[in-house]
Amino acid sequence: MAFAAAGILILPAACTSQNGTAKGEGQSGNDIRKPLNIIYIMSDDHSWQTIGAYGHGLIETPNIDRLADSGILFTNSFVANSISGPSRACLLTGKHSHKNGFTDNTRTFDGSQQTFPKLLQQAGYETAVIGKWHLTSEPTGFDYWNILTGQGDYYNPTFIDNGRKKVIPGYATDITTDLALDWLKNRRDPEKPFCLLLHHKAPHRTWMPDLQDLGAFDGAELPLPDNFYDDYAGRPAAAAQEMEIGRHMDLVYDLKMADREGEIHTSTGLEGYGRYMYSTSEDNSGESLTPGRMTPEQKAVWDAYYDPIIEQFKADSLTGKALAEWKYRRYMSDYLSVIRSVDRNVGRVLDYLMESGLWDNTLVIYTSDQGFYMGEHGWFDKRFMYEESFRTPLLARYPGGFHGEVDALVQNIDHAPTFLEMAGVTVPDDIQGESYLSFLRTGRTEKGRHWRKSLYYHFYEFPGEHAVRRHYGVRTDRYKLIHFYGHDIDSWELYDLRKDPSEMHNLYGDRSYRRVQRRLHRELDRLQEMYDDPVREELSGKI
Ligand code: SGN
Ligand code: CA
């Protein structure tokens, strides 16, 4: 990242995350222009490994990276509960799941509770949410909402426009962006500051690329992660999951190997060409469309790409490791192709902000509802408190603010208080997140204020799809302690992230980590008390 820019105060390169320090450049307090508007772009399941600015080399995302080029790349950004609905509830309320009540994807969000969009409305903001919502109840606190049904569909999706359902032709990422631009240009009250939540369905399962991106990664080098063949030794919860690319990813449903002869079998029970569905929406109002909800014209382009791959796959009759590695490459190729469209559409929004002058008074955020596995541990999906899914990308541009990297531990419960503080609204005491506004402005905390040294996490959805056991835990800048509990499991895991960043060696009970373990237990107790999570009392039978 280039740090040279004329007329900008260069801050000294900085130290550790403990006090929320950063490396980069910031402006002195007096120069900071005050942004009023907020555009919060959140995709679904976009891993930080697949954003160019994070430097993993899997894909370039030149548009998303524009936020880091003139703003901040948060290098330690995490969620509180790595799954969609809960993550969205954490965002809206600034509270952990046990406080906002939306602990897993089977819940219905209680829209009568306090949320930051409601508080912004009261402060004179115009608010909107466009795209994936996934909280079952109708949005509250928004002047305009136009949301995808359920998980949403990639092709010709159904939107609910302030209560009215309609199928919109096209590709979800484009349409979501079109609706957002339309709201920005034509629908909002130009006299009011605004807050727009722009939530993409992409790149969620089943990773269906836009037609123009089909094959964009054919022939790309997609190296297997070192721990693709993880044996999960010493980690019973990791051994018990159902999210392995080799064993659980479906050839037809996930990887589109739907042959007309019906010879390729699917483990989902949806056998045969024409009966499979790539789409995941509960909504059936697109019945005139082909499976996958494409028009016959779209489906013809789709088939022209996948048919030869299907034929080759059948001819090759792969088994064992060769099959697992083929699945990994197909998965990555589809997933990365889907991201090309996300990046292109982020570019459209940023271009409009620049053209219209909004670039100078709008805070722009790009993030995801959680991270995702790109074959690490052999997996797809998320849920675990392990790094790939606990982390989420976070890039932010605050006009006239800090430019560089920030390594402070931030979490998705922090957005609500940040937006409120920025809007001059007093942050209610029951909000559990911390405002990271001063990082946006200067790259550091205010004088005399210390930033958090650890993060709390709690995942609840078991029994459930992918069979990830319930767990909670604490992460510091170096260590992680996790407790998997309930049903058939009661196991602890401890990692030294500096020595073992891939979390392959569970050190719990290791004598040389006795003191670290004790310290982490104390820190976990402190966080559970501070956040008022009743789980320990529940487990000990006191509740
Ligand atoms: C769907 C997916 C799962 C995924 C959950 C949660 N299955 O149920 O693979 O873990 O969503 O994802 S699918 O067959 O319907 O695609 S979340 O991000 O929305 O929480
Ligand atoms: Ca998600």
Coordinates of C-alpha atoms and ligand atoms in Angstrom, one line a residue:
M1 CA 0.0 0.0 0.0
A2 CA 1.4 3.4 -0.9
F3 CA 1.6 5.9 1.9
A4 CA 2.9 8.9 0.2
A5 CA 0.3 11.7 -0.4
A6 CA 1.0 15.3 -0.5
G7 CA -0.1 17.5 2.3
I8 CA -1.1 14.7 4.6
L9 CA 0.5 14.3 8.0
I10 CA 2.4 11.0 8.2
L11 CA 2.0 9.2 11.5
P12 CA 4.9 7.2 12.8
A13 CA 4.6 3.4 12.1
A14 CA 2.9 1.9 15.1
C15 CA 3.1 -0.9 17.4
T16 CA 0.5 -3.5 18.5
S17 CA -3.2 -3.8 18.6
Q18 CA -3.4 -3.5 22.4
N19 CA -4.2 0.2 22.4
G20 CA -5.7 0.2 19.0
T21 CA -2.8 1.5 17.0
A22 CA -2.2 1.5 13.3
K23 CA 0.3 2.1 10.6
G24 CA -0.5 4.6 7.9
E25 CA -1.3 8.3 7.6
G26 CA -3.9 10.5 9.1
Q27 CA -5.0 14.0 9.1
S28 CA -4.6 16.3 12.1
G29 CA -7.9 16.8 14.0
N30 CA -8.6 20.2 12.5
D31 CA -8.5 19.0 8.9
I32 CA -11.2 16.4 9.3
R33 CA -14.2 17.1 7.2
K34 CA -17.4 15.8 8.8
P35 CA -19.0 13.0 6.9
L36 CA -22.7 12.8 7.4
N37 CA -23.9 10.0 5.2
I38 CA -23.3 6.3 5.7
I39 CA -23.2 3.6 3.0
Y40 CA -22.7 0.2 4.5
I41 CA -22.1 -2.5 1.9
M42 CA -22.2 -6.0 3.2
S43 CA -22.0 -9.1 1.1
D44 CA -22.9 -12.6 2.3
D45 CA -20.1 -15.1 3.0
H46 CA -17.3 -13.1 1.4
S47 CA -14.1 -14.3 2.9
W48 CA -11.3 -11.9 3.7
Q49 CA -9.0 -14.4 1.8
T50 CA -10.7 -13.3 -1.4
I51 CA -10.3 -9.5 -1.2
G52 CA -7.3 -8.3 -3.1
A53 CA -6.3 -5.7 -0.4
Y54 CA -5.7 -8.5 2.2
G55 CA -3.0 -9.9 -0.1
H56 CA -3.8 -13.6 -0.3
G57 CA -3.4 -13.5 -4.1
L58 CA -6.4 -15.6 -5.0
I59 CA -8.3 -12.8 -6.7
E60 CA -8.0 -9.1 -7.5
T61 CA -10.8 -6.8 -6.3
P62 CA -9.7 -3.4 -7.6
N63 CA -13.0 -1.7 -6.7
I64 CA -13.4 -3.0 -3.2
D65 CA -9.7 -2.1 -2.7
R66 CA -10.4 1.5 -3.6
L67 CA -11.8 1.9 0.0
A68 CA -8.4 0.7 1.4
D69 CA -6.5 2.8 -1.2
S70 CA -7.9 5.9 0.3
G71 CA -9.2 4.7 3.7
I72 CA -8.6 1.9 6.2
L73 CA -8.0 -1.8 5.9
F74 CA -8.9 -3.3 9.3
T75 CA -6.7 -6.4 9.7
N76 CA -8.4 -7.8 12.8
S77 CA -12.1 -7.6 12.1
F78 CA -14.4 -10.3 13.5
V79 CA -18.0 -11.2 14.0
A80 CA -19.8 -12.2 17.2
N81 CA -21.7 -15.3 15.8
S82 CA -20.6 -16.5 12.4
I83 CA -23.9 -17.0 10.6
S84 CA -26.1 -14.7 8.6
G85 CA -29.3 -13.8 10.6
P86 CA -27.4 -13.5 13.9
S87 CA -24.7 -11.4 12.3
R88 CA -27.3 -9.0 10.9
A89 CA -29.0 -8.8 14.3
C90 CA -25.7 -8.0 15.9
L91 CA -25.1 -5.3 13.3
L92 CA -28.5 -3.6 13.8
T93 CA -28.5 -3.8 17.6
G94 CA -24.9 -3.5 18.5
K95 CA -25.5 -6.3 20.9
H96 CA -24.4 -10.0 21.2
S97 CA -26.9 -12.6 20.2
H98 CA -28.1 -13.5 23.7
K99 CA -29.2 -9.9 24.1
N100 CA -30.8 -9.3 20.7
G101 CA -32.5 -12.7 20.8
F102 CA -31.6 -13.8 17.3
T103 CA -29.2 -16.6 18.2
D104 CA -29.5 -18.8 15.1
N105 CA -31.0 -18.7 11.6
T106 CA -34.3 -20.4 12.8
R107 CA -35.3 -17.3 14.8
T108 CA -37.5 -14.3 13.9
F109 CA -36.0 -10.9 14.7
D110 CA -37.9 -8.9 17.2
G111 CA -38.2 -5.7 15.2
S112 CA -39.7 -3.8 18.1
Q113 CA -36.3 -3.6 19.8
Q114 CA -33.9 -0.7 19.6
T115 CA -31.7 -0.6 16.5
F116 CA -29.3 1.9 15.2
P117 CA -31.4 2.7 12.1
K118 CA -34.3 3.7 14.4
L119 CA -32.0 6.0 16.4
L120 CA -30.6 7.5 13.3
Q121 CA -34.1 8.2 12.0
Q122 CA -34.9 10.0 15.2
A123 CA -31.9 12.1 14.7
G124 CA -33.2 13.2 11.3
Y125 CA -31.5 10.6 9.0
E126 CA -33.3 8.9 6.1
T127 CA -32.6 5.2 6.2
A128 CA -32.8 2.3 3.7
V129 CA -32.0 -1.4 3.5
I130 CA -31.7 -3.0 0.1
G131 CA -30.9 -6.7 -0.7
K132 CA -30.5 -9.6 1.6
W133 CA -32.3 -9.2 4.9
H134 CA -32.8 -12.8 6.3
L135 CA -34.4 -11.8 9.6
T136 CA -37.9 -13.2 8.8
S137 CA -39.8 -10.3 10.3
E138 CA -40.3 -7.2 8.2
P139 CA -37.7 -4.5 8.5
T140 CA -38.3 -1.7 11.0
G141 CA -36.5 1.6 11.3
F142 CA -36.2 2.0 7.5
D143 CA -37.9 4.7 5.4
Y144 CA -37.3 2.5 2.4
W145 CA -36.7 -1.2 2.2
N146 CA -36.5 -3.5 -0.8
I147 CA -35.3 -6.9 0.3
L148 CA -34.7 -10.4 -1.2
T149 CA -37.0 -13.2 0.0
G150 CA -35.3 -15.6 2.4
Q151 CA -31.8 -16.3 1.2
G152 CA -32.5 -14.7 -2.1
D153 CA -31.8 -16.1 -5.6
Y154 CA -29.0 -15.2 -8.0
Y155 CA -31.2 -15.2 -11.1
N156 CA -34.4 -13.3 -11.6
P157 CA -34.9 -13.0 -7.8
T158 CA -38.0 -12.0 -6.0
F159 CA -37.7 -8.7 -4.0
I160 CA -40.2 -7.4 -1.4
D161 CA -40.5 -3.7 -2.0
N162 CA -41.9 -2.2 1.2
G163 CA -44.2 -5.1 1.5
R164 CA -45.0 -5.9 -2.2
K165 CA -43.4 -9.0 -3.8
K166 CA -42.1 -8.9 -7.3
V167 CA -39.7 -10.8 -9.5
I168 CA -37.0 -8.6 -11.0
P169 CA -35.3 -9.9 -14.1
G170 CA -31.5 -10.0 -14.1
Y171 CA -28.7 -11.0 -11.8
A172 CA -29.1 -10.3 -8.0
T173 CA -25.8 -8.4 -7.5
D174 CA -26.6 -6.1 -10.4
I175 CA -30.2 -5.6 -9.3
T176 CA -29.4 -4.9 -5.7
T177 CA -26.9 -2.2 -6.9
D178 CA -29.4 -0.8 -9.4
L179 CA -32.0 -0.4 -6.6
A180 CA -29.4 1.2 -4.4
L181 CA -28.4 3.7 -7.0
D182 CA -32.0 4.4 -7.9
W183 CA -32.7 5.2 -4.2
L184 CA -29.6 7.4 -3.9
K185 CA -30.4 9.3 -7.1
N186 CA -34.1 9.5 -7.2
R187 CA -35.9 8.4 -4.1
R188 CA -34.3 9.8 -1.0
D189 CA -34.9 13.2 0.4
P190 CA -31.8 15.1 -0.7
E191 CA -32.2 17.5 2.3
K192 CA -31.5 14.8 4.8
P193 CA -28.4 12.9 5.7
F194 CA -28.8 9.2 4.9
C195 CA -27.8 5.8 5.9
L196 CA -28.0 3.0 3.3
L197 CA -27.5 -0.6 4.0
L198 CA -26.7 -2.4 0.8
H199 CA -26.7 -6.1 1.4
H200 CA -25.6 -8.5 -1.4
K201 CA -26.7 -12.1 -1.6
A202 CA -23.4 -13.0 -3.3
P203 CA -21.2 -14.9 -2.8
H204 CA -23.5 -17.2 -0.8
R205 CA -24.0 -20.9 -1.6
T206 CA -24.6 -22.1 -4.3
W207 CA -22.1 -19.7 -5.9
M208 CA -23.8 -19.0 -9.2
P209 CA -21.8 -16.6 -11.3
D210 CA -23.2 -13.9 -13.6
L211 CA -23.2 -15.2 -17.2
Q212 CA -20.4 -12.8 -18.2
D213 CA -18.2 -14.2 -15.5
L214 CA -18.6 -17.9 -16.3
G215 CA -15.1 -19.4 -16.7
A216 CA -13.2 -16.3 -15.5
F217 CA -11.0 -18.6 -13.3
D218 CA -10.6 -21.5 -15.7
G219 CA -7.0 -22.3 -15.8
A220 CA -6.2 -20.1 -12.8
E221 CA -3.8 -21.5 -10.3
L222 CA -5.8 -22.4 -7.3
P223 CA -3.4 -24.0 -4.8
L224 CA -4.8 -26.3 -2.2
P225 CA -4.5 -24.9 1.3
D226 CA -1.8 -26.7 3.3
N227 CA -4.3 -28.2 5.7
F228 CA -6.9 -29.3 3.1
Y229 CA -6.4 -32.9 4.3
D230 CA -6.7 -32.0 8.0
D231 CA -7.3 -35.1 10.1
Y232 CA -8.9 -33.1 12.9
A233 CA -6.8 -34.8 15.5
G234 CA -7.4 -33.4 19.0
R235 CA -10.4 -31.4 17.8
P236 CA -13.6 -33.5 18.2
A237 CA -16.0 -30.7 17.1
A238 CA -13.9 -30.2 13.9
A239 CA -14.0 -33.9 13.3
A240 CA -17.8 -34.0 13.7
Q241 CA -18.8 -31.2 11.2
E242 CA -20.5 -31.8 7.9
M243 CA -18.9 -29.1 5.7
E244 CA -16.1 -30.9 3.9
I245 CA -15.6 -30.2 0.3
G246 CA -14.6 -33.9 -0.3
R247 CA -17.4 -35.5 1.6
H248 CA -20.3 -33.0 1.9
M249 CA -20.2 -30.7 -1.1
D250 CA -22.8 -31.9 -3.6
L251 CA -21.7 -32.5 -7.2
V252 CA -25.1 -31.4 -8.7
Y253 CA -26.6 -29.0 -6.2
D254 CA -23.3 -27.2 -5.4
L255 CA -21.1 -27.8 -8.4
K256 CA -23.7 -27.8 -11.1
M257 CA -22.9 -31.2 -12.6
A258 CA -26.5 -31.7 -13.7
D259 CA -26.2 -34.1 -16.6
R260 CA -29.2 -34.7 -18.9
E261 CA -28.8 -38.4 -18.5
G262 CA -29.1 -38.2 -14.7
E263 CA -26.0 -40.3 -14.3
I264 CA -24.3 -38.0 -11.8
H265 CA -25.9 -38.5 -8.5
T266 CA -26.6 -35.9 -5.8
S267 CA -26.6 -36.5 -2.1
T268 CA -29.5 -34.0 -1.6
G269 CA -32.1 -36.3 -2.9
L270 CA -33.0 -34.0 -5.8
E271 CA -32.1 -36.5 -8.5
G272 CA -31.9 -35.9 -12.2
Y273 CA -31.6 -33.1 -14.7
G274 CA -34.4 -30.6 -14.4
R275 CA -35.2 -31.4 -10.8
Y276 CA -32.2 -29.9 -9.2
M277 CA -32.3 -26.4 -7.9
Y278 CA -29.3 -24.2 -7.4
S279 CA -31.5 -21.6 -5.8
T280 CA -32.1 -21.5 -2.1
S281 CA -35.1 -19.2 -1.8
E282 CA -38.2 -20.4 -0.1
D283 CA -40.1 -18.4 -2.6
N284 CA -41.8 -20.1 -5.6
S285 CA -43.1 -17.1 -7.5
G286 CA -40.7 -17.6 -10.3
E287 CA -42.3 -20.8 -11.5
S288 CA -42.1 -20.0 -15.2
L289 CA -38.3 -20.0 -14.9
T290 CA -36.0 -23.0 -15.4
P291 CA -34.4 -24.7 -12.4
G292 CA -32.0 -22.1 -11.0
R293 CA -34.7 -19.6 -12.0
M294 CA -33.0 -18.7 -15.2
T295 CA -34.9 -17.7 -18.4
P296 CA -34.4 -20.2 -21.3
E297 CA -32.0 -17.6 -22.8
Q298 CA -29.9 -17.4 -19.7
K299 CA -30.0 -21.1 -19.2
A300 CA -28.6 -21.7 -22.8
V301 CA -25.6 -19.5 -22.0
W302 CA -25.2 -21.3 -18.7
D303 CA -25.4 -24.8 -20.3
A304 CA -23.0 -23.8 -23.0
Y305 CA -20.4 -23.3 -20.3
Y306 CA -21.2 -26.2 -17.9
D307 CA -22.1 -28.9 -20.4
P308 CA -18.6 -29.5 -21.7
I309 CA -17.3 -29.5 -18.0
I310 CA -20.0 -32.1 -17.2
E311 CA -18.9 -34.3 -20.1
Q312 CA -15.3 -34.1 -19.2
F313 CA -16.1 -34.9 -15.6
K314 CA -18.0 -38.0 -16.6
A315 CA -15.2 -39.1 -18.9
D316 CA -12.6 -38.7 -16.1
S317 CA -14.4 -40.8 -13.5
L318 CA -12.4 -39.3 -10.7
T319 CA -12.3 -40.8 -7.2
G320 CA -10.6 -40.2 -3.9
K321 CA -8.2 -37.3 -3.6
A322 CA -8.4 -36.5 -7.3
L323 CA -12.2 -36.1 -6.9
A324 CA -11.8 -34.0 -3.8
E325 CA -9.3 -31.7 -5.5
W326 CA -11.4 -31.4 -8.6
K327 CA -14.4 -30.3 -6.4
Y328 CA -12.2 -27.8 -4.6
R329 CA -11.2 -26.2 -7.9
R330 CA -14.7 -26.1 -9.3
Y331 CA -15.9 -24.6 -6.0
M332 CA -13.2 -21.9 -6.0
S333 CA -13.7 -21.2 -9.6
D334 CA -17.5 -20.5 -9.1
Y335 CA -17.0 -18.6 -5.9
L336 CA -14.3 -16.3 -7.3
S337 CA -16.4 -15.7 -10.4
V338 CA -19.3 -14.6 -8.2
I339 CA -17.0 -12.1 -6.5
R340 CA -16.1 -10.5 -9.8
S341 CA -19.6 -9.2 -10.0
V342 CA -19.6 -8.0 -6.4
D343 CA -16.5 -6.0 -7.1
R344 CA -17.7 -4.6 -10.3
N345 CA -20.9 -3.5 -8.6
V346 CA -19.1 -1.9 -5.7
G347 CA -17.2 0.0 -8.4
R348 CA -20.5 1.3 -9.8
V349 CA -21.5 2.7 -6.3
L350 CA -18.1 4.3 -5.7
D351 CA -18.2 5.9 -9.2
Y352 CA -21.6 7.4 -8.5
L353 CA -20.4 8.8 -5.2
M354 CA -17.5 10.4 -6.9
E355 CA -19.5 11.8 -9.7
S356 CA -22.2 13.2 -7.4
G357 CA -19.8 14.7 -4.8
L358 CA -21.1 12.4 -2.1
W359 CA -17.7 10.9 -1.9
D360 CA -16.6 13.9 0.2
N361 CA -19.3 13.5 2.9
T362 CA -20.1 9.8 3.0
L363 CA -18.6 7.1 5.2
V364 CA -18.3 4.0 3.0
I365 CA -17.9 0.5 4.5
Y366 CA -17.3 -2.8 2.9
T367 CA -17.7 -6.0 4.9
S368 CA -19.4 -9.4 5.0
D369 CA -21.8 -11.0 7.4
Q370 CA -19.0 -13.4 8.3
G371 CA -15.9 -15.1 6.8
F372 CA -15.8 -18.4 4.9
Y373 CA -13.6 -21.4 4.3
M374 CA -11.8 -21.5 1.0
G375 CA -10.8 -25.2 1.5
E376 CA -8.8 -24.6 4.8
H377 CA -9.3 -27.7 7.0
G378 CA -10.9 -29.2 3.9
W379 CA -14.0 -27.0 4.3
F380 CA -16.6 -24.7 2.8
D381 CA -19.2 -22.8 5.0
K382 CA -18.5 -20.9 8.3
R383 CA -19.9 -21.1 11.9
F384 CA -16.7 -22.1 13.7
M385 CA -14.7 -19.6 15.8
Y386 CA -11.6 -20.7 13.9
E387 CA -10.0 -17.8 12.1
E388 CA -11.4 -18.1 8.5
S389 CA -15.0 -17.8 9.6
F390 CA -14.6 -15.7 12.8
R391 CA -12.9 -13.1 10.8
T392 CA -14.7 -10.9 8.3
P393 CA -13.3 -8.3 5.9
L394 CA -13.6 -4.7 6.8
L395 CA -12.6 -1.7 4.7
A396 CA -13.7 1.8 5.5
R397 CA -13.3 5.2 4.0
Y398 CA -14.0 8.2 6.1
P399 CA -13.5 11.4 4.0
G400 CA -10.6 13.3 5.3
G401 CA -9.9 10.6 7.8
F402 CA -7.2 8.0 8.4
H403 CA -5.5 6.2 5.6
G404 CA -3.7 2.9 6.3
E405 CA -4.0 -0.3 8.3
V406 CA -5.6 -0.7 11.7
D407 CA -4.9 -3.9 13.6
A408 CA -7.2 -3.2 16.6
L409 CA -9.7 -6.0 17.4
V410 CA -13.0 -4.8 16.1
Q411 CA -16.3 -6.8 15.9
N412 CA -19.6 -6.4 14.1
I413 CA -21.3 -5.1 17.2
D414 CA -19.1 -2.0 16.9
H415 CA -20.8 -0.6 13.8
A416 CA -23.9 0.6 15.5
P417 CA -22.2 2.7 18.2
T418 CA -19.8 4.0 15.5
F419 CA -22.6 5.2 13.2
L420 CA -24.4 6.7 16.2
E421 CA -21.4 8.6 17.5
M422 CA -20.7 9.9 14.0
A423 CA -24.2 11.2 13.7
G424 CA -23.9 12.9 17.0
V425 CA -26.4 10.6 18.7
T426 CA -25.6 9.5 22.3
V427 CA -24.9 5.8 22.3
P428 CA -27.3 4.1 24.6
D429 CA -25.8 2.3 27.6
D430 CA -27.2 -1.1 26.6
I431 CA -25.2 -1.2 23.4
Q432 CA -22.4 -3.7 23.9
G433 CA -20.1 -2.7 20.9
E434 CA -17.5 0.0 21.0
S435 CA -17.4 2.9 18.6
Y436 CA -14.3 2.7 16.3
L437 CA -14.9 6.3 15.1
S438 CA -11.6 7.6 16.4
F439 CA -9.8 4.9 14.3
L440 CA -11.7 6.2 11.2
R441 CA -10.6 9.7 12.0
T442 CA -7.1 9.3 13.2
G443 CA -6.1 5.7 13.1
R444 CA -5.9 5.5 16.9
T445 CA -8.0 5.7 20.0
E446 CA -8.6 9.0 21.8
K447 CA -5.9 10.0 24.2
G448 CA -6.2 8.1 27.5
R449 CA -8.7 5.6 26.1
H450 CA -7.7 2.0 25.9
W451 CA -9.1 -0.3 23.3
R452 CA -10.4 -3.8 24.1
K453 CA -7.8 -6.6 24.4
S454 CA -10.1 -9.5 23.7
L455 CA -13.2 -10.5 21.8
Y456 CA -16.2 -12.7 22.8
Y457 CA -17.9 -15.2 20.4
H458 CA -20.9 -17.4 20.8
F459 CA -22.4 -19.8 18.1
Y460 CA -25.7 -21.6 18.8
E461 CA -27.0 -23.3 15.7
F462 CA -26.9 -27.0 16.7
P463 CA -28.5 -29.3 15.8
G464 CA -28.4 -27.7 12.4
E465 CA -27.1 -27.8 8.9
H466 CA -23.3 -28.6 8.7
A467 CA -23.4 -30.0 12.3
V468 CA -21.1 -27.5 13.9
R469 CA -21.5 -27.9 17.7
R470 CA -22.4 -24.9 19.9
H471 CA -19.5 -23.1 21.3
Y472 CA -18.3 -19.9 22.8
G473 CA -14.8 -18.5 23.3
V474 CA -12.4 -15.6 23.7
R475 CA -9.7 -14.4 21.4
T476 CA -6.9 -12.1 22.3
D477 CA -4.3 -10.7 19.9
R478 CA -2.4 -14.0 20.3
Y479 CA -4.5 -16.7 21.8
K480 CA -7.9 -18.3 21.5
L481 CA -9.8 -20.4 24.0
I482 CA -13.0 -22.2 22.8
H483 CA -15.6 -24.3 24.7
F484 CA -17.7 -26.7 22.5
Y485 CA -20.8 -27.7 24.6
G486 CA -24.2 -29.3 24.7
H487 CA -25.7 -32.4 23.2
D488 CA -22.9 -34.8 22.6
I489 CA -19.9 -32.6 23.4
D490 CA -18.0 -30.9 26.2
S491 CA -14.5 -30.0 25.0
W492 CA -12.1 -27.2 25.2
E493 CA -9.6 -25.9 22.7
L494 CA -6.7 -23.5 23.0
Y495 CA -4.6 -22.1 20.2
D496 CA -1.4 -20.1 20.1
L497 CA -2.2 -18.1 16.9
R498 CA 1.3 -16.8 16.6
K499 CA 2.8 -20.3 16.4
D500 CA -0.1 -22.0 14.9
P501 CA -2.1 -19.6 12.8
S502 CA -4.1 -22.4 11.1
E503 CA -5.3 -23.8 14.4
M504 CA -4.1 -27.4 13.9
H505 CA -2.7 -28.0 17.4
N506 CA -5.1 -27.9 20.3
L507 CA -3.0 -26.9 23.3
Y508 CA -5.7 -27.2 25.9
G509 CA -4.2 -29.1 28.9
D510 CA -0.6 -28.7 27.6
R511 CA 1.6 -28.1 30.7
S512 CA 3.7 -25.4 29.0
Y513 CA 0.5 -23.3 28.4
R514 CA -0.9 -23.7 31.9
R515 CA -0.6 -20.0 32.8
V516 CA -1.9 -18.9 29.4
Q517 CA -4.9 -21.2 29.8
R518 CA -5.7 -19.9 33.3
R519 CA -5.5 -16.3 32.1
L520 CA -7.8 -17.1 29.2
H521 CA -10.3 -18.7 31.4
R522 CA -10.3 -15.6 33.6
E523 CA -10.8 -13.4 30.6
L524 CA -13.6 -15.6 29.3
D525 CA -15.3 -15.4 32.7
R526 CA -14.9 -11.6 32.7
L527 CA -16.4 -11.2 29.2
Q528 CA -19.3 -13.5 29.9
E529 CA -20.1 -11.5 33.0
M530 CA -19.6 -8.1 31.3
Y531 CA -21.8 -9.1 28.4
D532 CA -24.2 -10.9 30.7
D533 CA -24.3 -14.1 28.8
P534 CA -26.3 -16.7 30.9
V535 CA -24.7 -19.7 29.2
R536 CA -22.5 -20.8 32.1
E537 CA -25.3 -20.7 34.6
E538 CA -27.5 -22.6 32.1
L539 CA -24.8 -25.3 31.7
S540 CA -24.2 -25.7 35.4
G541 CA -28.0 -26.2 35.8
K542 CA -28.5 -22.9 37.8
I543 CA -31.0 -21.6 35.2
Ligands
SGN1 C1 -28.2 -22.3 3.7 C2 -27.1 -23.1 3.1 C3 -26.0 -23.5 4.2 C4 -25.6 -22.3 5.0 C5 -26.8 -21.6 5.6 C6 -26.5 -20.4 6.4 N1 -27.6 -24.3 2.5 O1 -29.0 -23.1 4.6 O2 -24.9 -24.1 3.5 O3 -24.7 -22.7 6.0 O4 -27.7 -21.2 4.5 O5 -25.9 -19.4 5.6 S1 -28.3 -24.1 1.1 O6 -28.4 -25.4 0.6 O7 -29.6 -23.5 1.3 O8 -27.5 -23.2 0.2 S2 -26.1 -18.0 6.0 O9 -25.0 -17.2 5.6 O10 -27.3 -17.5 5.4 O11 -26.3 -17.9 7.5
CA2 CA -23.6 -15.5 5.4

